[in-house]
Coordinates of C-alpha atoms in Angstrom, one line a residue:
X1 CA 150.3 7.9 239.7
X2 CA 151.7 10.5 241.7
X3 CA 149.8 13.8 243.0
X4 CA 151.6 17.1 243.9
X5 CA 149.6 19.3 246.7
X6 CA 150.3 22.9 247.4
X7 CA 152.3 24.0 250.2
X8 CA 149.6 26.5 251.9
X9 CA 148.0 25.1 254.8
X10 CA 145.1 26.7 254.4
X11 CA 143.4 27.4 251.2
X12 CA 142.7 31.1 251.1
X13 CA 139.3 32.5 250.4
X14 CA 139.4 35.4 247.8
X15 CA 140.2 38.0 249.3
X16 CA 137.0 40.4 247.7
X17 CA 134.5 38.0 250.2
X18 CA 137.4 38.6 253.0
X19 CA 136.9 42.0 252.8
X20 CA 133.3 42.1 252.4
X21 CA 133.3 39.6 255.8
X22 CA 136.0 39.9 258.3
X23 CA 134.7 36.7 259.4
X24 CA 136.4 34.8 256.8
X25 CA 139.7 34.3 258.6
X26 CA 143.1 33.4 256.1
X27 CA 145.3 31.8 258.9
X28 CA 148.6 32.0 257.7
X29 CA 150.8 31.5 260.5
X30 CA 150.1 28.9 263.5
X31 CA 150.8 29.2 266.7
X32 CA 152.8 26.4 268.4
X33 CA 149.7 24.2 270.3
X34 CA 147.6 24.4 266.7
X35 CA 145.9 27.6 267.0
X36 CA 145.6 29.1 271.1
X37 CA 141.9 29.0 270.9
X38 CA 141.2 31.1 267.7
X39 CA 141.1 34.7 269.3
X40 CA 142.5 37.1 266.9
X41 CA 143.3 37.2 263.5
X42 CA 146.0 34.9 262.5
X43 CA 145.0 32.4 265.0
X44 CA 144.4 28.7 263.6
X45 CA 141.9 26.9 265.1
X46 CA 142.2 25.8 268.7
X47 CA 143.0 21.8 269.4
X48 CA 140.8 21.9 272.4
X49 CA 137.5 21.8 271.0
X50 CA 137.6 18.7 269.2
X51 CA 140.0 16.5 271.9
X52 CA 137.5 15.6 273.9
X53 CA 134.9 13.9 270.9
X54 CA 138.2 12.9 269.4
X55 CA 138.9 10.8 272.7
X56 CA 135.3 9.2 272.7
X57 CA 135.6 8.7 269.3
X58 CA 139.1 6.7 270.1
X59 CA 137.3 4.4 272.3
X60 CA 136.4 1.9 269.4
X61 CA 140.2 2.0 268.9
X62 CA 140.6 0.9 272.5
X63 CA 137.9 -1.9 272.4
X64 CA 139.8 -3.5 269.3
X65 CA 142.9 -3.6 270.9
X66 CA 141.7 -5.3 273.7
X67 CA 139.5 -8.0 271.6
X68 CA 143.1 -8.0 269.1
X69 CA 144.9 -9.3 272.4
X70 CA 142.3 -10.3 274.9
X71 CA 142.9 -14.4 273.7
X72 CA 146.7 -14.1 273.5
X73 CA 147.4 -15.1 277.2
X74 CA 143.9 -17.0 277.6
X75 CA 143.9 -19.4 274.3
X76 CA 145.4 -22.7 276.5
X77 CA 143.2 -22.0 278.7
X78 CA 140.2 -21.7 276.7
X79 CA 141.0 -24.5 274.8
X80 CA 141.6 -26.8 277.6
X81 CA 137.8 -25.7 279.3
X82 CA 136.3 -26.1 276.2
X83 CA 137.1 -29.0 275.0
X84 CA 139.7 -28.5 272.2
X85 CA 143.6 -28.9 272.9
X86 CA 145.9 -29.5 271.2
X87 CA 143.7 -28.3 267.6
X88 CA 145.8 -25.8 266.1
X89 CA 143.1 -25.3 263.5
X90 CA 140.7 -24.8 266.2
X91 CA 142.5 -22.4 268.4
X92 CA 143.6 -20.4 264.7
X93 CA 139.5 -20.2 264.5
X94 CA 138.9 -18.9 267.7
X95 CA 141.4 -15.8 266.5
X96 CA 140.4 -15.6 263.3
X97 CA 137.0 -15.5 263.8
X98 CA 136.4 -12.5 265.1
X99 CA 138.4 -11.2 262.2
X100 CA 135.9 -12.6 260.0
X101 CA 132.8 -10.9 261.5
X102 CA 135.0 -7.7 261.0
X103 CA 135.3 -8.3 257.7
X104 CA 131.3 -8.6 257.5
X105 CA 130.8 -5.4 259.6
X106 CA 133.1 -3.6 257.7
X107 CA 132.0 -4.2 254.6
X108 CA 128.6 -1.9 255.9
X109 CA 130.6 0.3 257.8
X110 CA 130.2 2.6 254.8
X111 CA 126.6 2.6 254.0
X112 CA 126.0 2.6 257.8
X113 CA 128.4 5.9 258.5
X114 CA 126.4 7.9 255.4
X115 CA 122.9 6.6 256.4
X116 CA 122.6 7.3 259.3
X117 CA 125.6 9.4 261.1
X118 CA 128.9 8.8 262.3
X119 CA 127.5 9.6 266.2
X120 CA 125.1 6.5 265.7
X121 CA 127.7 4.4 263.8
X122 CA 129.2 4.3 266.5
X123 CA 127.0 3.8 268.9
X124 CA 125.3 1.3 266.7
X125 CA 128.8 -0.7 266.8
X126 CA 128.9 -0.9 270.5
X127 CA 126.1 -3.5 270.6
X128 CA 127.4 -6.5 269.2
X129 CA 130.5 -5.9 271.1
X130 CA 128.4 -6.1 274.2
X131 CA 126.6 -8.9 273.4
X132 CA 129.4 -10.7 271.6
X133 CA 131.5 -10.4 274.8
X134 CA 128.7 -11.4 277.1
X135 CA 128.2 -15.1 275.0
X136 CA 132.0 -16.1 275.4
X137 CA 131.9 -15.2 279.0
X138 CA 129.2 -17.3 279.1
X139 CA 129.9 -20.2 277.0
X140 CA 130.4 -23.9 277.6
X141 CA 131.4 -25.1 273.9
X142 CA 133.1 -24.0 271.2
X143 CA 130.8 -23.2 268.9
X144 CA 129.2 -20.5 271.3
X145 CA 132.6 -19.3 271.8
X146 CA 133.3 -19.0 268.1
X147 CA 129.2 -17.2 267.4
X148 CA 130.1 -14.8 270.4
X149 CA 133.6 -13.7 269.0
X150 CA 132.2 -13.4 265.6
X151 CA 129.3 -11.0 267.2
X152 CA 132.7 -8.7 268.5
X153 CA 134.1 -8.8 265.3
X154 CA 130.9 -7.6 263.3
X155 CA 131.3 -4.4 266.2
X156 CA 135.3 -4.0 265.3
X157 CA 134.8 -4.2 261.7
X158 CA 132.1 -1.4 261.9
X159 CA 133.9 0.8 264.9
X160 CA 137.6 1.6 262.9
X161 CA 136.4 3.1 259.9
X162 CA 134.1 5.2 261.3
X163 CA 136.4 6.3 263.7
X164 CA 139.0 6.9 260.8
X165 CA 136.0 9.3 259.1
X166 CA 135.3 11.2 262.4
X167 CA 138.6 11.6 263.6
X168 CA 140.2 13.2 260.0
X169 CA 136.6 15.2 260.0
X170 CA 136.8 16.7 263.1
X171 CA 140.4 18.2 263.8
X172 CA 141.9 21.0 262.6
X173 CA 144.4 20.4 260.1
X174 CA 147.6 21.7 262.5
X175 CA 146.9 18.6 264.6
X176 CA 145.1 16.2 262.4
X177 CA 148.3 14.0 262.5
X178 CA 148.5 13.7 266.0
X179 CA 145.2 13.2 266.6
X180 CA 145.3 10.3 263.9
X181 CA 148.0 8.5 266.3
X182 CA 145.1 8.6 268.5
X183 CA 143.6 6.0 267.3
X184 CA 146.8 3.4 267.2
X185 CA 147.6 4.7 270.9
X186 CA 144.2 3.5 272.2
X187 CA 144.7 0.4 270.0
X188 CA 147.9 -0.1 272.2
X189 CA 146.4 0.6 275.8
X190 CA 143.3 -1.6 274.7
X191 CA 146.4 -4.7 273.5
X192 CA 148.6 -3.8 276.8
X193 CA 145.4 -3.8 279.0
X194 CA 144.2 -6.9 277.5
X195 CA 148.1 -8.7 278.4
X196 CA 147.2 -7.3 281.9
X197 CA 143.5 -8.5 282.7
X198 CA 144.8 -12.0 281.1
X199 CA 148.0 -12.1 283.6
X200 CA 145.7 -14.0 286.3
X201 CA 144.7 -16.4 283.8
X202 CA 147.4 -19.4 284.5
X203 CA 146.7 -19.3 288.4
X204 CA 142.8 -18.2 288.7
X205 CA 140.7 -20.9 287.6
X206 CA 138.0 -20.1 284.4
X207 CA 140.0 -16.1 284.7
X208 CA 139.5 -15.9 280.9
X209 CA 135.6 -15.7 281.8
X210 CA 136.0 -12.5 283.3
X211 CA 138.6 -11.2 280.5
X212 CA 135.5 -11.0 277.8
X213 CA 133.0 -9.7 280.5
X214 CA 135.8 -6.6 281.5
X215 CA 135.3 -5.3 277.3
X216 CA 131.6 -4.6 278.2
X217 CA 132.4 -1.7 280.3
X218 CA 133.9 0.7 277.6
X219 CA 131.5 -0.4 275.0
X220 CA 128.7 0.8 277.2
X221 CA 130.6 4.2 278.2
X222 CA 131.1 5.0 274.5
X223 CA 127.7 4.5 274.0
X224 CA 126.6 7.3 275.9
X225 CA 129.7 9.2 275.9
X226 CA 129.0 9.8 272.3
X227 CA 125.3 11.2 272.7
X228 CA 127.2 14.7 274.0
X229 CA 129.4 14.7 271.2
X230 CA 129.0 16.2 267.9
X231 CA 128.0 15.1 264.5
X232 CA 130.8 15.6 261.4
X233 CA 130.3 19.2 259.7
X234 CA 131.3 16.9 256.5
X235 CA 128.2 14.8 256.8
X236 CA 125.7 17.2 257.7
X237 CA 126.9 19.4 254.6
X238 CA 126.8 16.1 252.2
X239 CA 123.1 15.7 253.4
X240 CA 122.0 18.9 253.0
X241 CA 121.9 20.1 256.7
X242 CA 123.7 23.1 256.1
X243 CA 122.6 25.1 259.6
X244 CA 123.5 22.1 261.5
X245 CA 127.0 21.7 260.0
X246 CA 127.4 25.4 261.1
X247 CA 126.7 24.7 264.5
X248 CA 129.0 21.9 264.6
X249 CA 132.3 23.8 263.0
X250 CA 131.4 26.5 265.6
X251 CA 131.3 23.8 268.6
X252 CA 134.7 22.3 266.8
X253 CA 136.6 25.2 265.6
X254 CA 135.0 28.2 267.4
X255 CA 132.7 31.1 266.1
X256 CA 135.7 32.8 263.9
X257 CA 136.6 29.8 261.8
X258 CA 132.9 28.9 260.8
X259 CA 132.1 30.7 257.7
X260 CA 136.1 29.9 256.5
X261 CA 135.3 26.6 257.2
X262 CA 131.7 26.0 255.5
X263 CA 133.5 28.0 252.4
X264 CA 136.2 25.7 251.8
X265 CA 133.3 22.7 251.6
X266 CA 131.3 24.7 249.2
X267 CA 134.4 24.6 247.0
X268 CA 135.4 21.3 247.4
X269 CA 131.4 20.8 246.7
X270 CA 132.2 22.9 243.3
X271 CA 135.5 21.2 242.4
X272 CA 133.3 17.9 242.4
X273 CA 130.9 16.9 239.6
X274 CA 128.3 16.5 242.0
X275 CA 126.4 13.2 241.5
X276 CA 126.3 10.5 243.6
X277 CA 129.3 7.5 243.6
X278 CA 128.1 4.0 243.7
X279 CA 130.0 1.1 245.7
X280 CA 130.9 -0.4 242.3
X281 CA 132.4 3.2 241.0
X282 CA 135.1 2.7 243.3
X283 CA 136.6 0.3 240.7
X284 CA 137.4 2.3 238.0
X285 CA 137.1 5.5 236.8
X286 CA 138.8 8.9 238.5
X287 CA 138.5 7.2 242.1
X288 CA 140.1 4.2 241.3
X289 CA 143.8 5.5 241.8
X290 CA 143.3 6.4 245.5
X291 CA 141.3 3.8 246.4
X292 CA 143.8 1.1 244.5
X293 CA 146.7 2.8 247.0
X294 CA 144.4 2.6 250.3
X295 CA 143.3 -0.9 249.5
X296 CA 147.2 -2.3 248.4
X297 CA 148.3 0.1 251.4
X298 CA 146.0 -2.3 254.1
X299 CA 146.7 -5.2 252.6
X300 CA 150.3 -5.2 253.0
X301 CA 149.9 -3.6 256.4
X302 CA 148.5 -7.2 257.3
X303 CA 151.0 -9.3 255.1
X304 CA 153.9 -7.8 257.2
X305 CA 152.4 -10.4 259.6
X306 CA 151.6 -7.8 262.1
X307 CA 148.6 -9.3 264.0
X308 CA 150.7 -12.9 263.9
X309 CA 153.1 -11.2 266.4
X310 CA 150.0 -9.9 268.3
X311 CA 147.6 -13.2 268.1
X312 CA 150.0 -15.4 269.0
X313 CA 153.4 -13.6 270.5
X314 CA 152.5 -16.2 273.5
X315 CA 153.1 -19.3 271.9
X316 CA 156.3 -18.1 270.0
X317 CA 157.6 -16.8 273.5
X318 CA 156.5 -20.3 275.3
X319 CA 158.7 -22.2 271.9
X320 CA 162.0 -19.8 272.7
X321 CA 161.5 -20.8 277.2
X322 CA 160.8 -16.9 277.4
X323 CA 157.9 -16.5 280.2
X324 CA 154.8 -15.0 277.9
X325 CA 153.6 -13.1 280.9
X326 CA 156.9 -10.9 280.9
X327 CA 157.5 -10.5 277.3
X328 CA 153.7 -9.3 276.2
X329 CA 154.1 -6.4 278.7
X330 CA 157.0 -6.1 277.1
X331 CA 155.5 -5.8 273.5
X332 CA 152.1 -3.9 274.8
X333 CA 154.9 -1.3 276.1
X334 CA 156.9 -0.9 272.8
X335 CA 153.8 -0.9 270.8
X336 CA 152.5 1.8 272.9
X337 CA 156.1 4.1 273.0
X338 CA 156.3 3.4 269.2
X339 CA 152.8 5.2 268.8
X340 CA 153.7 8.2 271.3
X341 CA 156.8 8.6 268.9
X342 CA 154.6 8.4 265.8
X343 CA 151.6 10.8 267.2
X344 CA 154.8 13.5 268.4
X345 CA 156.6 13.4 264.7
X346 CA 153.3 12.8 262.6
X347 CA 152.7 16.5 261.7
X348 CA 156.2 17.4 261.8
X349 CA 158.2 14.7 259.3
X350 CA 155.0 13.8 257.4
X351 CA 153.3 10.6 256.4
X352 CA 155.3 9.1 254.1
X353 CA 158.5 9.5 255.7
X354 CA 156.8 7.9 258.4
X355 CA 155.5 4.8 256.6
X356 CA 159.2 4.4 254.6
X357 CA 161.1 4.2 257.5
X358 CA 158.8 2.0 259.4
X359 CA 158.7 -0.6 256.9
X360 CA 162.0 -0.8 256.3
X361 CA 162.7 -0.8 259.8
X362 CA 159.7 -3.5 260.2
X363 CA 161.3 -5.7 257.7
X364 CA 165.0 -6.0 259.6
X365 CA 163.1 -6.7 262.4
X366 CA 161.3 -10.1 261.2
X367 CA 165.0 -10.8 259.4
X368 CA 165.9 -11.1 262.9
X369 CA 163.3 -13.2 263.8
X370 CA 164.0 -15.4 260.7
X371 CA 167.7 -15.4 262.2
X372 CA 166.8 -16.3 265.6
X373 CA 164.6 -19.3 264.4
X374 CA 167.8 -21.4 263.8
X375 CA 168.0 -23.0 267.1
X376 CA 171.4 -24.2 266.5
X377 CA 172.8 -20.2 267.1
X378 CA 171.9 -21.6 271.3
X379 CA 171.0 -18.5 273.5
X380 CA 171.7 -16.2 271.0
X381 CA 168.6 -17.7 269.1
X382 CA 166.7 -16.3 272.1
X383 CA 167.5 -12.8 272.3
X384 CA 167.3 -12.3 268.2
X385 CA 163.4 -13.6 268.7
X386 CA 162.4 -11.9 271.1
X387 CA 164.5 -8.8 270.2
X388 CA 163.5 -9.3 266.9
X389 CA 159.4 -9.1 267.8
X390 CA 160.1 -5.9 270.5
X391 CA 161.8 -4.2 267.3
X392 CA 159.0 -5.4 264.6
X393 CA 156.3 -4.3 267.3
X394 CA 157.7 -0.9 267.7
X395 CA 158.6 -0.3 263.8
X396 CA 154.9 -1.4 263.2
X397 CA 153.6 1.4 265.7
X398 CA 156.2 4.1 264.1
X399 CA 153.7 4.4 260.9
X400 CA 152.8 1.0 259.7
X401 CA 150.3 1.1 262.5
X402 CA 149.0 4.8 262.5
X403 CA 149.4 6.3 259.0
X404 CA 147.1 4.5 256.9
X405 CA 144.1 5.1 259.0
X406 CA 145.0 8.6 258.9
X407 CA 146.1 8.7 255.7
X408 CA 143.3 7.6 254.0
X409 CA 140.6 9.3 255.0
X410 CA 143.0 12.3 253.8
X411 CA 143.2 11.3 250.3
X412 CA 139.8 10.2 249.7
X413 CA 137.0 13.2 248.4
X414 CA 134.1 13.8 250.2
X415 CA 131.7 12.2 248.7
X416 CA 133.3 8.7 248.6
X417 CA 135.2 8.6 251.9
X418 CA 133.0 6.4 253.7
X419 CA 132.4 3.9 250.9
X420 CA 136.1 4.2 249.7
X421 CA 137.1 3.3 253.9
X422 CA 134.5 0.9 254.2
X423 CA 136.3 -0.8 251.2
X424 CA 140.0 -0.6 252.5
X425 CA 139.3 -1.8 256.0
X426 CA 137.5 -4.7 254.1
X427 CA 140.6 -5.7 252.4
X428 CA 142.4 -5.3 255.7
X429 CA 140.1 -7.8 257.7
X430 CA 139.4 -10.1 255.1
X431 CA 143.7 -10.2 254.5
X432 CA 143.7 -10.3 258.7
X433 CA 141.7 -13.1 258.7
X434 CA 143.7 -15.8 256.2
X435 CA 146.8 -14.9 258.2
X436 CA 146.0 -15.1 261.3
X437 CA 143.7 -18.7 260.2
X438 CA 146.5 -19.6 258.6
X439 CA 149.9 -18.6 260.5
X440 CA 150.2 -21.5 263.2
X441 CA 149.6 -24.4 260.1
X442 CA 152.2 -22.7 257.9
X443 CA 154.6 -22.8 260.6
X444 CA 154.8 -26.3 261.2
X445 CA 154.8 -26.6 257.2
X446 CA 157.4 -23.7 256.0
X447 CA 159.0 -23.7 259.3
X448 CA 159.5 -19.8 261.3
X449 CA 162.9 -19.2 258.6
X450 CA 160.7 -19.7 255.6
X451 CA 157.4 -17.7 257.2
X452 CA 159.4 -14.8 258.8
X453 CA 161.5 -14.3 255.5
X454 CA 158.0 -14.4 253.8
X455 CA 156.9 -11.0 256.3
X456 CA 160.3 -9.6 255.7
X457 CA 160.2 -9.7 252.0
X458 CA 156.2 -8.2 252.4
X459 CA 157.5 -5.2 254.4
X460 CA 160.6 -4.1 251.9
X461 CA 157.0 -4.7 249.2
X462 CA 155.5 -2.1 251.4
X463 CA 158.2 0.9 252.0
X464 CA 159.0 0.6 247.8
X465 CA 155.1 1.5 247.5
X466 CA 154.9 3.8 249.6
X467 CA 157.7 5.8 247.9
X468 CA 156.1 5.6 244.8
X469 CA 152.3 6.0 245.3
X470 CA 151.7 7.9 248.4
X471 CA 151.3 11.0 249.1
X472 CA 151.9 13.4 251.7
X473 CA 149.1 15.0 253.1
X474 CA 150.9 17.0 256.0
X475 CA 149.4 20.5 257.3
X476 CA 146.6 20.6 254.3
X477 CA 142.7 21.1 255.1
X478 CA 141.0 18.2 253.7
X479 CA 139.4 20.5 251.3
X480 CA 142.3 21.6 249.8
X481 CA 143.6 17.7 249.6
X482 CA 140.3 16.8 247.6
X483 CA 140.1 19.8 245.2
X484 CA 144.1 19.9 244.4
X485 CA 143.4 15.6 243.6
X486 CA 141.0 16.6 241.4
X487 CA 142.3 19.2 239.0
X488 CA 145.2 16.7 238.6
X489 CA 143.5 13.6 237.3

């Protein structure tokens, strides 16, 4: 099913209440940084109110990069201290673990978000990162290492999505885009960062101890960075808090743009039906076209065999003679230019053009791969796997990486965007999980030709969806994405 959105970017108030307010603002023209500050008609909202909660807010993004990566360089050396070399199942479980605990935390991240707040979402995700992290620094078997990883992933599963909701709720529509690619860009540092701490690991003995004990620090500082921050207009409104959603547009947006802004919620409010969604609604019914293309969207983020590359680039590097230390910083930087790229061209090409080209782009790249796994090619097998896993990394970070979180949030009304998220990021853990469990005992049994073709064929899956489902949400107020939705289904 395919939706077509206007082409204003903001939806304009009628213009009897304009004239009966000058208040109401009908921005029709932008100027080049999103707005300059909202003085004078005309004038879009400024950027600079909302980057610094944005940035707190992108913490979460940080901290899952860093627990994505932080047992890439580490995993021989944790398995050697611990008791269980050589145990590819073992090592796969120390991985996927924490991907599991996601899954659980995710699958409240919903509820969670709309009970309570996005502020203390947030900071209520922050704990079991803490004390997750603290138990595998401490731990002196594998089962403690495993409890404390699955601690940190009940903390990522929870952070994301409710980072997702803040983010789209709290920028202005000129730079929602870029400050989407937020999130992947701290995802990158926290993966890069993570290749860094971990470079000491080899030559410092029990160095992996003090990897896990270094993700503590930004957990706590997003804990209390986020009391200063504010609340999402969105969920205030939903609950009623109608004077407190005020004060929050006027702290985001600035004084001008708070009535325009608290209008277009009241009509989105009056496009809806009003009654409450259940989790189960999701399933069918007028909903179940968006959330079918955010769930199929995540799962075929994950069966690109994305978070293979990232779990375990090491081991592929050590199988090719390529020193691991050199070519992680080498992915951590690609991964982080790719997202730069994306955050510069999200609001200008779009979305979908975006997620096309990267998976199209993503899949050559694992052909490569699949290419370079035929050791009989000699040196040339080398530099088409490692080339191959640069490329895929920075196709992934051009839009497979970014978009959907962005996206998402976008497309989904109101009144089911936490559950609807909650759901998708579900599906993208839970999918997470059985690859990463699953990649290092499928290739010793399909072999890396078999496996990589298996990604490849995933990815061209992914950009002939995206063509015909998604749809681009560039420049429109999430208002005017939920009520144009509506009248067409």
């Amino acid at each position: 099913m395919r939706w077509k959105l206007g082409t204003a970017a903001y939806k304009r108030v009628p213009s009897r209440d304009a004239a009966m307010d000058p208040d109401l603002e009908t921005p029709a023209e932008k100027t080049p940084d999103g707005g300059g500050g909202g003085a004078g008609a005309g004038a879009g909202p400024s950027w600079r109110r909302s980057l610094p909660h944005v940035c707190v807010a992108t913490v979460t993004s940080f901290l899952f990069g860093y627990h994505t990566g932080v047992v890439n360089e580490p995993l021989e050396s944790i398995s050697a201290d611990l008791g269980f070399a050589g145990n590819t199942l073992a090592e796969g479980l120390v991985v996927s673990i924490c991907l599991g605990g996601a899954f659980v935390g995710c699958l409240f991240s919903g509820s969670v978000a709309d009970g309570i707040g996005r502020r203390r979402a947030f900071q209520l995700s922050t704990l079991p990162m803490i004390v997750g992290a603290a138990l595998s620094a401490l731990t002196n078997s594998l089962e403690g290492m495993l409890f404390g990883r699955l601690l940190v992933g009940a903390g990522m599963g929870l952070g994301p999505p409710v980072a997702s909701l803040y983010i789209t709720e709290v920028s202005p529509p000129s730079v929602r885009g870029m400050y989407g690619s937020f999130v992947q860009i701290a995802t990158c540092l926290g993966i890069l960062f993570s290749l860094l701490v971990g470079t000491p690991v080899k030559d410092i003995d029990r160095w992996w101890r003090v990897c896990f004990w270094v993700s503590a620090v930004p957990a706590v500082l997003q804990a209390i960075a986020m009391e200063f921050c504010v609340e999402s207009p969105q969920w205030l409104y939903k609950c009623g808090r109608t004077n407190e959603a005020e004060m929050q547009f006027e702290k985001l947006l600035g004084p001008l743009h708070v009535k325009s802004a608290m209008a277009e919620l009241s009509r989105s409010e009056r496009g809806d039906d009003g009654e409450s969604v259940k989790f189960s609604e999701l399933f069918y019914g007028r909903h179940f076209n968006v959330v079918f293309i955010g769930t199929t969207l995540f799962a075929l983020q994950q069966l690109s065999g994305i978070n293979s590359v990232f779990y375990f680039s090491s081991t592929v590097f050590r199988s090719v003679g390529v020193p691991s230390s050199l070519a992680n910083i080498c992915m951590g930087i690609a991964n982080l230019l790719g997202s730069i790229i994306a955050m510069l061209l999200m609001d200008k090409l779009g979305r979908k053009m975006l997620l096309v080209g990267s998976f199209f782009f993503m899949a050559f790249s694992m052909g490569l791969q699949a290419i370079g796994a035929n050791r009989h090619l000699g040196s040339a097998s080398v530099y088409l796997s490692v080339g191959g896993i640069l490329l895929f990394v920075l196709a992934f970070s051009l839009g497979a990486g970014p978009v959907p979180g962005l996206l998402l949030p976008e497309i989904f009304p109101n009144k089911i965007r936490a559950k609807a998220m909650a759901l998708c990021m579900s599906v993208h853990w839970g999918v997470n999980f059985f690859v990463s469990l699953l990649f290092l005992r499928l290739l010793e049994q399909l072999g890396p030709q078999v496996l990589y073709t298996m990604f490849s064929s995933a990815c061209v899956v992914g950009a002939i969806f995206v063509r015909r489902h998604v749809v681009e949400t560039k420049g429109k107020t999430l208002q005017e994405i939920e009520v144009s939705l509506l009248q067409t289904q």
